[in-house]
C-alpha cells in the first residue's frame, strides 16, 4: 500500500499531522525503495510493505490485522485425561465487572502443570520446575534419536540454579553439537519478571509437549532450548525484579545482573536463530484511571525494533513470524495487538510501543542477528484469574513460533549467514545510527467498557516503534580501541560473543577521539516506562564531539573490530551517546579509554584466551 494512502487510513489523524508524519518518514521510505542490497533469491517476493517495515505506515492498521494462512505445521492442543478436565480450578473473583470477565472464558483445553493443579494457590515452585524439566529430559532420553539435557547455566543472586532444558535430534546436547547439526535453535525464555507466571507455566507445558506430546515432530527440523524461569528469585517472591531489585528485562546489553549474564552466555554458546521472551502485562488500575477502559487483548506482540537492525531480519520478523503468530492467535479465538504500555503520569495520555533501546532481550538479540520476539499475555496483576486462558495464549504463540521456525528452517539457514556477512562488510564504510526515536501518531486503541464489557475505542497518542526516526548517524569505524583498564567492558562484550583482540605491541592508530559536549538526565517519562535499577543511578544522556587524531595504543590495550557479525551490538555498546552505552552506564570509566579507529589498523593483535 502506498505510504500516503496508508497514512490517510489512520482515523483521527489531522491533515497537518499526517503531512508532518509523512515528512518524517518519507526519507526512510525512499531509502528503503532505493536500497542497493538485492533481495536474496530465497526470500519470497513482498507484494505489499509489511506493517513492520520502514516502507509502511508507522501506525498499525486500525482494523483487524490481515490474516494469512498459518505457517504452523504442528497440531498442538495438549490431550489431557478427562479427570483432569473435570477438576479444572475455579477462578478467583475478578477485579472488574462480571461482564468484562465474561469476555475471557476459559479455553477448551485444561493445562496441568504443578502450579496449575486444582486447589493450588501458588504457581510452580523452583523445585517443581526443576523436577518437571528433569522428568521431561528423562522421558525424551527413552525416545530413539532424540536427546535432551537439563543444563545448569548460571546462578541467581540468591544462589538458585538457572536451568535450561535442551532438546535436539543432533549428535549431542552441547552447544557445539547443536551448531554443527545445522538445525536452527529456538530459545524460549519465561519469567524474567518473577510476577508474570503464565509464561513460565506455559513453558512447562511446551517442554512436556516437545518431550512426549504433540510438538515432538518439530524436533525433526529444529532444536529447542527452554528457560522457564530466568529470574527464580523474583518468581519465588512473586516480584518483578531480581533479589537485588534490578530489572533484568532491561539488562541485556549492559549485563549487570548475573541472571542476564548467564542468559547472554547461554545464547552466545547455543547461538539461537529465534529468541522468544514470554511476559504478562497489567490490566487493572492504570488504564482504567487514565482512559476509563479495561485492556482487551489476550496477547501483545513486538519484535526487535532497534536502530541498525538488518533489513532482512526485520522482514523475517514480520513475515515469517508475526503474521503466522497473529493467525494462530486469531484461529484460537484469542486477540492480539502490538505491545504497548503507558506511563504512571495521569496527565500523559500517550501510549507507547516498546522502545528502541538495545537493552531488552528482543532488541539485543536483533543486534545479534537473531529473530527477537516479545509476547505478553493479559494479566500480570490479576493473580490466578483467567490463568488457563493466559497459559493457552502463550502456548498458542510459542507453538506458532516453533512451527514457523520448522517450516522456514532451510531459508533461515541461508538468511542468517547472509546477514552476518552483510553486517561485517559495513565496517569502515557504512553508516550507523547512534540515536533513534519512535514516531508519534494518533491511534484508535481497542479496549473494553469497564461496566458493560463491550468494545470501546479509545483514541490515543501512539508512540510507534515501527518506523524509527534516526536522530543521529555517523560513519562506521573500522573498529574501536579500548584502554587496557577497560576490563569490565571487554568482559561484557565477550559474554555477548563479541570478538575482542589484544594489542600485542605499541602502535599508533588513526582515529576519532571523543570529547563530552553535554550531559543531562534522561527524559523522566521515558525513564518511568523502564524498570527498577536496584539502587543504581539511571544512565546519563551523553552528547559527544569527535576530533580526528592519533590514538596511542599501548601493548595490552584492546581492539574491537567491526568486521564481525555482532558489529551492531558493539556500536550500541561503545558509541558513548547511544541510549544504553557502556560509558553512560559507567562500564567505561572515561571517554579517554575509548576511540573510533578510522582506518584498517596494521597493528599486531592477539586473540584473548
Ligand atoms: Zn514483564
Coordinates of C-alpha atoms and ligand atoms in Angstrom, one line a residue:
X1 CA 0.0 0.0 0.0
X2 CA 1.4 3.4 -0.9
X3 CA 2.6 5.3 2.1
X4 CA 0.2 8.3 1.7
X5 CA -2.9 6.2 1.4
X6 CA -1.8 4.2 4.5
X7 CA -1.5 7.5 6.4
X8 CA -4.9 8.5 5.2
X9 CA -6.4 5.4 6.7
X10 CA -5.5 6.4 10.2
X11 CA -8.7 7.8 11.5
X12 CA -8.5 10.9 13.7
X13 CA -5.1 11.9 12.4
X14 CA -5.4 15.6 11.5
X15 CA -4.2 16.5 8.0
X16 CA -1.4 18.7 9.3
X17 CA -0.2 15.9 11.5
X18 CA -0.4 13.4 8.6
X19 CA 1.8 15.7 6.5
X20 CA 4.3 16.0 9.3
X21 CA 4.4 12.3 9.9
X22 CA 4.8 11.7 6.1
X23 CA 7.6 14.2 6.0
X24 CA 9.3 12.4 8.8
X25 CA 9.1 9.0 7.4
X26 CA 9.4 9.8 3.6
X27 CA 13.2 9.8 3.6
X28 CA 13.2 6.4 5.3
X29 CA 10.8 5.0 2.7
X30 CA 12.9 6.4 -0.1
X31 CA 16.0 4.9 1.4
X32 CA 14.3 1.5 1.5
X33 CA 13.0 1.8 -2.0
X34 CA 16.5 2.7 -3.3
X35 CA 18.2 0.0 -1.2
X36 CA 21.2 -1.3 -3.1
X37 CA 21.1 -4.7 -1.5
X38 CA 19.2 -7.1 -3.8
X39 CA 16.6 -9.3 -2.2
X40 CA 18.2 -12.8 -1.8
X41 CA 16.6 -15.3 -4.2
X42 CA 15.2 -17.5 -1.4
X43 CA 13.1 -14.7 0.0
X44 CA 9.5 -14.7 -1.2
X45 CA 8.6 -11.6 -3.2
X46 CA 7.0 -9.0 -1.0
X47 CA 3.7 -7.9 -2.6
X48 CA 3.0 -5.2 -0.1
X49 CA 5.0 -3.4 2.6
X50 CA 5.0 -5.3 5.8
X51 CA 3.4 -3.3 8.7
X52 CA 6.7 -3.5 10.5
X53 CA 8.9 -2.5 7.6
X54 CA 10.2 1.1 7.2
X55 CA 8.2 1.5 4.0
X56 CA 4.9 1.2 5.6
X57 CA 2.7 3.3 7.8
X58 CA 4.2 3.9 11.2
X59 CA 0.9 3.2 13.0
X60 CA -0.8 -0.2 12.9
X61 CA -3.9 -0.7 10.9
X62 CA -6.9 0.1 13.0
X63 CA -8.9 -2.7 11.5
X64 CA -8.3 -6.4 12.3
X65 CA -4.8 -7.5 11.2
X66 CA -4.6 -9.0 7.7
X67 CA -4.5 -12.7 8.2
X68 CA -2.7 -15.2 6.1
X69 CA -2.8 -19.0 6.3
X70 CA -1.0 -20.0 9.4
X71 CA 2.5 -21.3 8.9
X72 CA 2.1 -23.6 11.9
X73 CA 2.6 -27.1 10.8
X74 CA 2.1 -28.7 14.1
X75 CA -1.0 -29.8 15.9
X76 CA -0.7 -28.7 19.5
X77 CA -3.7 -28.9 21.8
X78 CA -2.5 -31.0 24.7
X79 CA -4.7 -34.0 25.1
X80 CA -5.5 -34.4 28.7
X81 CA -7.3 -37.1 30.6
X82 CA -11.0 -36.3 31.3
X83 CA -10.4 -36.4 35.0
X84 CA -8.1 -33.5 34.8
X85 CA -10.6 -31.5 32.8
X86 CA -13.3 -32.3 35.4
X87 CA -11.1 -30.9 38.1
X88 CA -10.5 -27.6 36.4
X89 CA -9.7 -25.0 39.1
X90 CA -12.3 -22.4 39.9
X91 CA -11.2 -18.9 39.0
X92 CA -10.9 -16.1 41.5
X93 CA -13.3 -13.2 41.6
X94 CA -12.5 -10.5 39.0
X95 CA -11.2 -7.0 39.9
X96 CA -13.6 -5.7 37.2
X97 CA -17.2 -6.3 36.3
X98 CA -18.6 -9.7 35.5
X99 CA -19.3 -8.5 32.0
X100 CA -15.7 -7.8 31.4
X101 CA -14.6 -11.1 33.0
X102 CA -17.1 -12.9 30.7
X103 CA -15.1 -11.7 27.7
X104 CA -12.3 -14.1 28.7
X105 CA -13.8 -17.5 29.0
X106 CA -11.6 -20.5 29.8
X107 CA -10.1 -22.2 26.8
X108 CA -11.4 -25.6 25.5
X109 CA -8.3 -27.4 27.0
X110 CA -7.1 -27.5 30.5
X111 CA -3.3 -27.3 31.2
X112 CA -1.9 -29.2 34.0
X113 CA 1.4 -28.2 35.4
X114 CA 2.3 -28.4 39.2
X115 CA 1.3 -24.7 39.6
X116 CA -2.0 -25.1 37.7
X117 CA -3.3 -28.0 39.8
X118 CA -6.8 -27.6 41.2
X119 CA -6.9 -26.0 44.6
X120 CA -3.4 -24.6 44.3
X121 CA -2.8 -21.0 45.5
X122 CA 0.8 -20.7 44.3
X123 CA 2.4 -21.3 41.0
X124 CA 5.1 -23.9 40.3
X125 CA 7.9 -23.8 42.9
X126 CA 11.5 -23.8 41.9
X127 CA 11.8 -27.4 42.9
X128 CA 8.7 -28.3 40.9
X129 CA 10.1 -26.6 37.9
X130 CA 13.4 -28.4 38.3
X131 CA 11.7 -31.8 38.7
X132 CA 9.4 -31.3 35.8
X133 CA 12.2 -30.4 33.4
X134 CA 14.3 -33.3 34.7
X135 CA 11.3 -35.7 34.1
X136 CA 10.9 -34.4 30.5
X137 CA 14.6 -34.9 29.8
X138 CA 14.3 -38.5 31.2
X139 CA 11.2 -39.2 29.1
X140 CA 12.9 -37.9 26.0
X141 CA 16.0 -39.9 26.5
X142 CA 13.8 -43.0 26.0
X143 CA 12.9 -41.8 22.5
X144 CA 15.0 -43.0 19.7
X145 CA 17.2 -40.3 18.1
X146 CA 16.1 -37.5 20.4
X147 CA 18.4 -36.1 23.1
X148 CA 17.6 -33.9 26.0
X149 CA 19.5 -32.5 28.9
X150 CA 18.8 -30.2 31.8
X151 CA 21.7 -27.7 31.6
X152 CA 22.7 -25.5 34.6
X153 CA 23.8 -22.2 33.0
X154 CA 24.3 -19.9 36.0
X155 CA 23.2 -18.9 39.5
X156 CA 20.7 -16.3 40.6
X157 CA 21.6 -13.5 43.1
X158 CA 20.2 -15.7 45.9
X159 CA 22.1 -18.7 44.7
X160 CA 19.3 -20.6 43.0
X161 CA 20.3 -22.5 39.9
X162 CA 19.4 -21.2 36.5
X163 CA 18.4 -24.1 34.3
X164 CA 17.7 -24.7 30.6
X165 CA 16.1 -27.8 29.0
X166 CA 17.9 -28.5 25.7
X167 CA 16.1 -30.7 23.2
X168 CA 17.6 -31.9 19.9
X169 CA 17.9 -34.7 17.4
X170 CA 21.5 -33.7 16.8
X171 CA 24.6 -35.7 17.9
X172 CA 24.5 -34.2 21.4
X173 CA 23.1 -31.5 23.6
X174 CA 26.3 -29.5 24.0
X175 CA 26.4 -26.2 22.1
X176 CA 29.0 -27.5 19.5
X177 CA 26.8 -30.4 18.6
X178 CA 23.7 -28.2 18.1
X179 CA 25.6 -25.6 16.0
X180 CA 27.3 -28.4 13.9
X181 CA 23.9 -30.1 13.3
X182 CA 22.8 -27.2 11.3
X183 CA 19.2 -27.1 12.6
X184 CA 18.0 -23.7 13.8
X185 CA 17.7 -23.3 17.5
X186 CA 14.8 -21.6 19.3
X187 CA 15.4 -20.2 22.7
X188 CA 12.3 -19.7 24.8
X189 CA 12.6 -17.5 27.9
X190 CA 10.0 -17.1 30.7
X191 CA 9.6 -15.1 33.9
X192 CA 12.4 -12.5 33.6
X193 CA 9.7 -10.7 35.6
X194 CA 9.0 -13.0 38.5
X195 CA 5.4 -11.8 39.0
X196 CA 4.3 -12.8 35.4
X197 CA 3.6 -16.5 35.9
X198 CA 1.7 -17.6 32.7
X199 CA 4.9 -17.6 30.6
X200 CA 6.7 -19.9 33.0
X201 CA 3.8 -22.3 33.3
X202 CA 3.3 -22.3 29.6
X203 CA 6.9 -23.2 29.0
X204 CA 6.5 -26.2 31.3
X205 CA 3.5 -27.3 29.1
X206 CA 5.7 -26.7 25.9
X207 CA 8.5 -28.7 27.4
X208 CA 6.2 -31.7 28.0
X209 CA 4.6 -31.4 24.6
X210 CA 8.1 -31.4 23.0
X211 CA 9.3 -34.3 25.1
X212 CA 6.4 -36.6 24.9
X213 CA 3.5 -34.9 23.2
X214 CA 2.2 -33.4 20.0
X215 CA 5.1 -30.9 19.5
X216 CA 7.7 -33.6 19.2
X217 CA 7.7 -33.7 15.4
X218 CA 9.2 -30.1 15.2
X219 CA 12.5 -31.6 16.6
X220 CA 13.0 -33.2 13.2
X221 CA 13.8 -29.7 12.0
X222 CA 14.8 -27.5 14.9
X223 CA 16.5 -27.6 18.3
X224 CA 14.7 -26.0 21.3
X225 CA 16.3 -24.5 24.5
X226 CA 13.8 -23.7 27.2
X227 CA 14.4 -21.4 30.2
X228 CA 11.0 -21.4 32.0
X229 CA 12.3 -19.2 34.8
X230 CA 15.0 -16.7 34.1
X231 CA 14.5 -14.9 37.4
X232 CA 13.9 -17.6 40.0
X233 CA 14.4 -15.2 43.0
X234 CA 11.7 -12.8 41.7
X235 CA 9.4 -15.8 41.0
X236 CA 9.8 -17.2 44.4
X237 CA 8.8 -13.8 46.0
X238 CA 6.2 -13.0 43.4
X239 CA 8.1 -9.9 42.4
X240 CA 9.1 -8.4 39.1
X241 CA 12.7 -7.6 39.9
X242 CA 15.7 -9.7 40.9
X243 CA 16.7 -10.2 44.5
X244 CA 18.7 -7.0 44.5
X245 CA 15.8 -5.1 43.0
X246 CA 17.1 -4.9 39.4
X247 CA 15.0 -5.2 36.3
X248 CA 16.8 -7.9 34.2
X249 CA 14.4 -7.3 31.3
X250 CA 16.4 -4.1 30.6
X251 CA 19.8 -5.6 31.3
X252 CA 20.6 -7.4 28.0
X253 CA 23.2 -5.0 26.7
X254 CA 25.0 -4.0 29.9
X255 CA 24.7 -7.4 31.7
X256 CA 24.9 -6.0 35.2
X257 CA 22.9 -8.9 36.7
X258 CA 24.2 -12.5 37.0
X259 CA 20.8 -13.6 35.5
X260 CA 21.3 -11.6 32.3
X261 CA 24.9 -12.5 32.1
X262 CA 24.0 -16.2 32.3
X263 CA 21.4 -15.8 29.6
X264 CA 23.8 -14.0 27.3
X265 CA 26.4 -16.7 27.8
X266 CA 23.7 -19.4 27.0
X267 CA 22.7 -17.5 23.8
X268 CA 26.4 -17.0 22.9
X269 CA 27.1 -20.7 23.1
X270 CA 23.9 -22.1 21.7
X271 CA 23.5 -19.4 19.0
X272 CA 19.7 -19.3 18.8
X273 CA 18.2 -18.2 15.5
X274 CA 15.0 -17.2 17.3
X275 CA 14.5 -15.9 20.9
X276 CA 11.0 -15.6 22.4
X277 CA 10.6 -13.7 25.6
X278 CA 7.4 -14.5 27.5
X279 CA 5.8 -11.8 29.7
X280 CA 2.5 -10.6 31.1
X281 CA 1.0 -7.1 31.2
X282 CA -1.1 -5.5 33.9
X283 CA -4.8 -4.8 33.2
X284 CA -6.2 -3.2 36.3
X285 CA -5.6 0.3 37.6
X286 CA -3.7 2.5 35.2
X287 CA -5.7 2.2 32.0
X288 CA -9.0 2.4 33.9
X289 CA -7.9 5.5 35.7
X290 CA -6.3 7.2 32.7
X291 CA -8.6 6.1 29.9
X292 CA -11.8 4.8 31.6
X293 CA -11.4 1.5 29.9
X294 CA -10.0 -2.0 30.5
X295 CA -7.3 -3.5 28.3
X296 CA -8.7 -6.1 25.9
X297 CA -6.0 -8.1 24.2
X298 CA -5.0 -11.6 25.1
X299 CA -1.6 -11.1 23.7
X300 CA 0.6 -8.1 23.0
X301 CA 3.4 -8.7 20.5
X302 CA 6.5 -6.9 19.3
X303 CA 9.7 -7.9 17.6
X304 CA 13.1 -6.2 17.5
X305 CA 12.7 -2.5 16.9
X306 CA 16.2 -1.1 17.3
X307 CA 18.5 1.1 15.3
X308 CA 20.8 -0.7 12.8
X309 CA 18.6 -3.8 12.7
X310 CA 19.4 -5.6 9.4
X311 CA 16.6 -5.0 6.9
X312 CA 16.0 -8.7 6.0
X313 CA 15.9 -9.6 9.7
X314 CA 13.1 -7.1 10.1
X315 CA 11.3 -8.7 7.1
X316 CA 11.7 -12.2 8.6
X317 CA 10.4 -11.0 12.0
X318 CA 7.3 -9.6 10.3
X319 CA 6.5 -12.1 7.5
X320 CA 7.8 -15.3 8.8
X321 CA 6.9 -14.8 12.5
X322 CA 4.4 -12.1 13.4
X323 CA 1.9 -12.8 10.7
X324 CA 1.6 -16.5 11.3
X325 CA 1.5 -15.8 15.0
X326 CA -1.4 -13.4 14.6
X327 CA -3.2 -16.0 12.5
X328 CA -2.6 -18.7 15.2
X329 CA -3.9 -16.4 18.0
X330 CA -6.9 -15.4 16.0
X331 CA -7.5 -19.0 14.9
X332 CA -7.9 -20.0 18.5
X333 CA -10.5 -17.2 19.2
X334 CA -7.9 -15.1 21.0
X335 CA -7.0 -11.5 20.3
X336 CA -3.7 -9.6 19.8
X337 CA -2.3 -6.1 19.4
X338 CA 1.1 -4.6 19.2
X339 CA 2.8 -4.4 22.6
X340 CA 2.2 -1.1 24.3
X341 CA 2.4 0.5 27.7
X342 CA 1.7 3.9 29.3
X343 CA 3.5 5.9 32.0
X344 CA 2.2 6.3 35.5
X345 CA 1.8 10.1 34.9
X346 CA -2.0 10.6 34.7
X347 CA -1.6 13.7 32.6
X348 CA 0.4 11.8 30.0
X349 CA -2.1 10.3 27.6
X350 CA 0.5 8.7 25.4
X351 CA 0.5 5.0 24.7
X352 CA 3.9 3.7 23.7
X353 CA 5.1 0.6 21.9
X354 CA 8.2 -1.0 23.3
X355 CA 11.1 1.4 22.7
X356 CA 14.2 1.2 20.6
X357 CA 16.7 0.9 23.3
X358 CA 19.0 -2.1 22.8
X359 CA 18.6 -3.3 26.3
X360 CA 15.7 -5.7 26.1
X361 CA 16.2 -9.3 25.1
X362 CA 14.3 -8.8 21.8
X363 CA 16.3 -5.8 20.8
X364 CA 19.7 -7.1 21.9
X365 CA 19.0 -10.4 20.1
X366 CA 18.1 -8.4 17.0
X367 CA 21.6 -6.8 17.2
X368 CA 23.0 -10.4 17.4
X369 CA 21.2 -11.2 14.1
X370 CA 18.5 -13.4 15.7
X371 CA 14.8 -13.1 15.4
X372 CA 13.7 -11.4 18.7
X373 CA 10.1 -11.7 19.8
X374 CA 8.2 -10.4 22.8
X375 CA 4.9 -12.0 23.8
X376 CA 2.9 -10.5 26.7
X377 CA -0.3 -12.1 27.9
X378 CA -3.1 -10.3 29.6
X379 CA -2.9 -10.3 33.4
X380 CA 0.3 -9.7 35.3
X381 CA -1.8 -8.2 38.2
X382 CA -4.8 -10.5 38.4
X383 CA -3.4 -13.4 40.3
X384 CA -4.8 -16.7 39.0
X385 CA -7.8 -15.1 37.2
X386 CA -8.1 -16.3 33.6
X387 CA -4.8 -18.3 34.1
X388 CA -5.8 -21.2 31.8
X389 CA -6.5 -18.7 29.1
X390 CA -3.2 -16.8 29.7
X391 CA -1.3 -20.1 29.5
X392 CA -3.3 -21.1 26.4
X393 CA -2.3 -17.8 24.7
X394 CA 1.4 -18.3 25.4
X395 CA 1.2 -22.0 24.3
X396 CA -0.5 -20.9 21.1
X397 CA 2.1 -18.2 20.4
X398 CA 5.1 -20.4 21.2
X399 CA 3.7 -23.3 19.1
X400 CA 3.3 -20.9 16.2
X401 CA 6.9 -19.7 16.6
X402 CA 8.2 -23.3 16.8
X403 CA 6.2 -24.2 13.7
X404 CA 7.3 -21.2 11.7
X405 CA 11.0 -22.0 12.5
X406 CA 10.5 -25.6 11.5
X407 CA 8.8 -24.5 8.3
X408 CA 11.5 -21.9 7.5
X409 CA 14.5 -24.0 8.7
X410 CA 16.2 -24.0 5.3
X411 CA 15.5 -20.3 4.5
X412 CA 16.7 -19.3 7.9
X413 CA 19.9 -21.4 7.4
X414 CA 20.6 -19.3 4.3
X415 CA 19.4 -15.9 5.5
X416 CA 21.4 -15.7 8.7
X417 CA 24.9 -16.3 7.3
X418 CA 24.0 -13.7 4.6
X419 CA 23.0 -11.2 7.2
X420 CA 26.2 -11.8 9.2
X421 CA 28.3 -11.3 6.1
X422 CA 26.4 -8.1 5.2
X423 CA 26.8 -6.7 8.7
X424 CA 30.5 -7.5 8.8
X425 CA 31.1 -5.9 5.3
X426 CA 29.8 -2.5 6.5
X427 CA 32.9 -1.9 8.7
X428 CA 34.9 1.3 7.8
X429 CA 32.3 2.5 5.3
X430 CA 28.7 2.0 6.2
X431 CA 26.6 4.4 8.2
X432 CA 25.5 3.6 11.8
X433 CA 22.5 5.2 13.6
X434 CA 23.6 6.3 17.0
X435 CA 20.3 7.7 18.3
X436 CA 16.8 6.9 17.0
X437 CA 13.3 7.6 18.2
X438 CA 9.8 6.2 17.9
X439 CA 7.3 8.2 15.8
X440 CA 4.1 9.8 17.1
X441 CA 0.7 9.3 15.6
X442 CA -3.0 9.0 16.6
X443 CA -4.3 5.5 17.0
X444 CA -7.7 4.1 17.8
X445 CA -6.9 1.6 20.5
X446 CA -9.5 -1.1 21.2
X447 CA -10.3 -1.5 24.9
X448 CA -13.3 -2.6 26.9
X449 CA -16.0 -0.7 28.7
X450 CA -15.4 -1.4 32.4
X451 CA -19.1 -1.8 33.1
X452 CA -20.7 -3.5 30.1
X453 CA -17.6 -5.2 28.8
X454 CA -18.4 -4.0 25.3
X455 CA -15.6 -3.0 22.9
X456 CA -14.7 0.6 23.5
X457 CA -12.4 2.6 21.1
X458 CA -10.1 5.0 22.8
X459 CA -8.2 7.5 20.6
X460 CA -4.7 7.8 21.9
X461 CA -1.4 9.4 21.1
X462 CA 0.5 6.4 19.9
X463 CA 4.3 6.2 20.1
X464 CA 5.2 3.8 17.4
X465 CA 8.3 1.7 17.2
X466 CA 7.5 0.5 13.6
X467 CA 9.3 3.4 11.9
X468 CA 12.3 4.5 13.8
X469 CA 13.5 8.0 13.1
X470 CA 17.2 8.2 13.0
X471 CA 18.2 11.3 15.1
X472 CA 22.0 11.0 14.8
X473 CA 24.1 8.9 12.5
X474 CA 27.9 8.6 11.8
X475 CA 30.2 6.6 9.6
X476 CA 31.0 3.2 11.0
X477 CA 34.6 3.0 12.2
X478 CA 36.8 0.0 11.3
X479 CA 36.7 -0.8 15.0
X480 CA 37.0 0.6 18.5
X481 CA 40.1 1.0 20.6
X482 CA 39.8 0.4 24.4
X483 CA 42.3 1.2 27.0
X484 CA 43.9 -1.7 29.0
X485 CA 41.8 -0.6 32.0
X486 CA 38.5 -1.4 30.2
X487 CA 38.3 -4.9 31.6
X488 CA 34.6 -4.8 32.6
X489 CA 33.5 -3.6 29.2
X490 CA 35.7 -6.2 27.5
X491 CA 34.3 -8.9 29.7
X492 CA 30.7 -7.9 29.0
X493 CA 31.3 -7.7 25.2
X494 CA 32.8 -11.2 25.3
X495 CA 29.8 -12.6 27.2
X496 CA 27.8 -11.5 24.2
X497 CA 30.2 -13.3 21.9
X498 CA 31.9 -10.2 20.5
X499 CA 35.5 -10.8 19.3
X500 CA 37.9 -8.6 21.2
X501 CA 41.6 -8.6 20.3
X502 CA 44.6 -7.5 22.4
X503 CA 47.1 -5.1 21.0
X504 CA 50.4 -7.0 21.1
X505 CA 52.9 -4.2 20.6
X506 CA 52.7 -0.4 21.0
X507 CA 51.0 1.2 18.0
X508 CA 49.7 4.5 16.7
X509 CA 46.1 4.3 15.1
X510 CA 44.3 6.9 13.1
X511 CA 41.0 7.6 14.8
X512 CA 38.3 9.8 16.2
X513 CA 38.7 10.8 19.8
X514 CA 35.6 11.6 21.9
X515 CA 35.1 14.7 23.9
X516 CA 32.0 15.1 26.1
X517 CA 30.0 18.1 25.0
X518 CA 26.9 17.8 27.2
X519 CA 25.4 15.6 29.9
X520 CA 21.8 15.5 31.1
X521 CA 19.4 13.3 33.0
X522 CA 17.2 11.0 30.9
X523 CA 13.7 12.1 30.0
X524 CA 11.6 11.3 33.1
X525 CA 8.6 10.0 31.2
X526 CA 10.8 7.6 29.3
X527 CA 12.5 6.5 32.4
X528 CA 9.1 5.9 34.0
X529 CA 8.4 3.2 31.5
X530 CA 11.6 1.3 32.4
X531 CA 12.1 -1.0 35.3
X532 CA 13.9 -0.6 38.6
X533 CA 17.7 -0.3 38.6
X534 CA 18.2 -1.8 42.1
X535 CA 19.5 1.5 43.5
X536 CA 21.9 2.2 40.6
X537 CA 21.5 5.7 39.2
X538 CA 19.9 5.8 35.7
X539 CA 22.2 6.3 32.8
X540 CA 23.1 9.9 31.9
X541 CA 22.3 11.2 28.4
X542 CA 25.6 12.0 26.9
X543 CA 26.5 14.1 23.8
X544 CA 30.0 14.0 22.3
X545 CA 32.1 15.8 19.8
X546 CA 34.7 14.0 17.6
X547 CA 38.2 15.1 16.8
X548 CA 40.4 13.2 14.2
X549 CA 43.7 12.3 15.7
X550 CA 46.3 9.7 16.5
X551 CA 45.4 7.1 19.1
X552 CA 48.4 5.9 21.2
X553 CA 47.6 2.2 21.6
X554 CA 50.0 0.6 24.1
X555 CA 50.5 -3.2 24.3
X556 CA 47.8 -4.7 26.4
X557 CA 45.1 -2.3 25.2
X558 CA 42.2 -3.7 23.1
X559 CA 40.9 -3.6 19.6
X560 CA 37.3 -4.5 18.8
X561 CA 37.0 -4.9 15.0
X562 CA 33.7 -4.0 13.4
X563 CA 34.1 -6.5 10.5
X564 CA 32.3 -9.1 12.7
X565 CA 28.7 -10.3 12.8
X566 CA 28.0 -8.6 16.1
X567 CA 29.1 -5.2 14.9
X568 CA 25.7 -3.6 15.5
X569 CA 25.7 -4.7 19.1
X570 CA 29.3 -3.2 19.5
X571 CA 28.1 0.1 18.2
X572 CA 25.2 0.2 20.6
X573 CA 27.6 -0.5 23.5
X574 CA 30.6 1.6 22.6
X575 CA 29.4 4.8 20.9
X576 CA 29.1 6.9 24.1
X577 CA 25.9 8.7 23.1
X578 CA 23.7 5.8 22.3
X579 CA 20.6 5.2 24.6
X580 CA 22.3 2.4 26.6
X581 CA 26.0 3.0 26.1
X582 CA 28.7 1.4 28.3
X583 CA 30.2 4.8 29.0
X584 CA 26.8 6.4 30.1
X585 CA 26.3 3.4 32.3
X586 CA 29.7 3.5 33.9
X587 CA 31.1 0.3 32.4
X588 CA 33.8 2.5 30.9
X589 CA 35.4 4.9 33.4
X590 CA 36.4 7.7 31.0
X591 CA 36.0 8.8 27.4
X592 CA 39.8 8.8 27.1
X593 CA 39.5 5.0 27.5
X594 CA 37.9 4.6 24.1
X595 CA 38.2 5.8 20.5
X596 CA 36.9 5.1 17.0
X597 CA 39.6 3.5 14.7
X598 CA 39.1 5.0 11.3
X599 CA 41.4 3.1 9.1
X600 CA 42.2 -0.6 9.0
X601 CA 44.9 -0.9 11.6
X602 CA 48.2 -2.7 10.7
X603 CA 48.8 -3.3 14.4
X604 CA 49.8 -6.8 15.6
X605 CA 47.0 -8.2 17.7
X606 CA 46.3 -11.5 19.5
X607 CA 43.2 -13.4 20.5
X608 CA 42.2 -13.3 24.1
X609 CA 42.3 -16.7 25.9
Ligands
LIG1 ZN1 7.4 -8.4 32.0

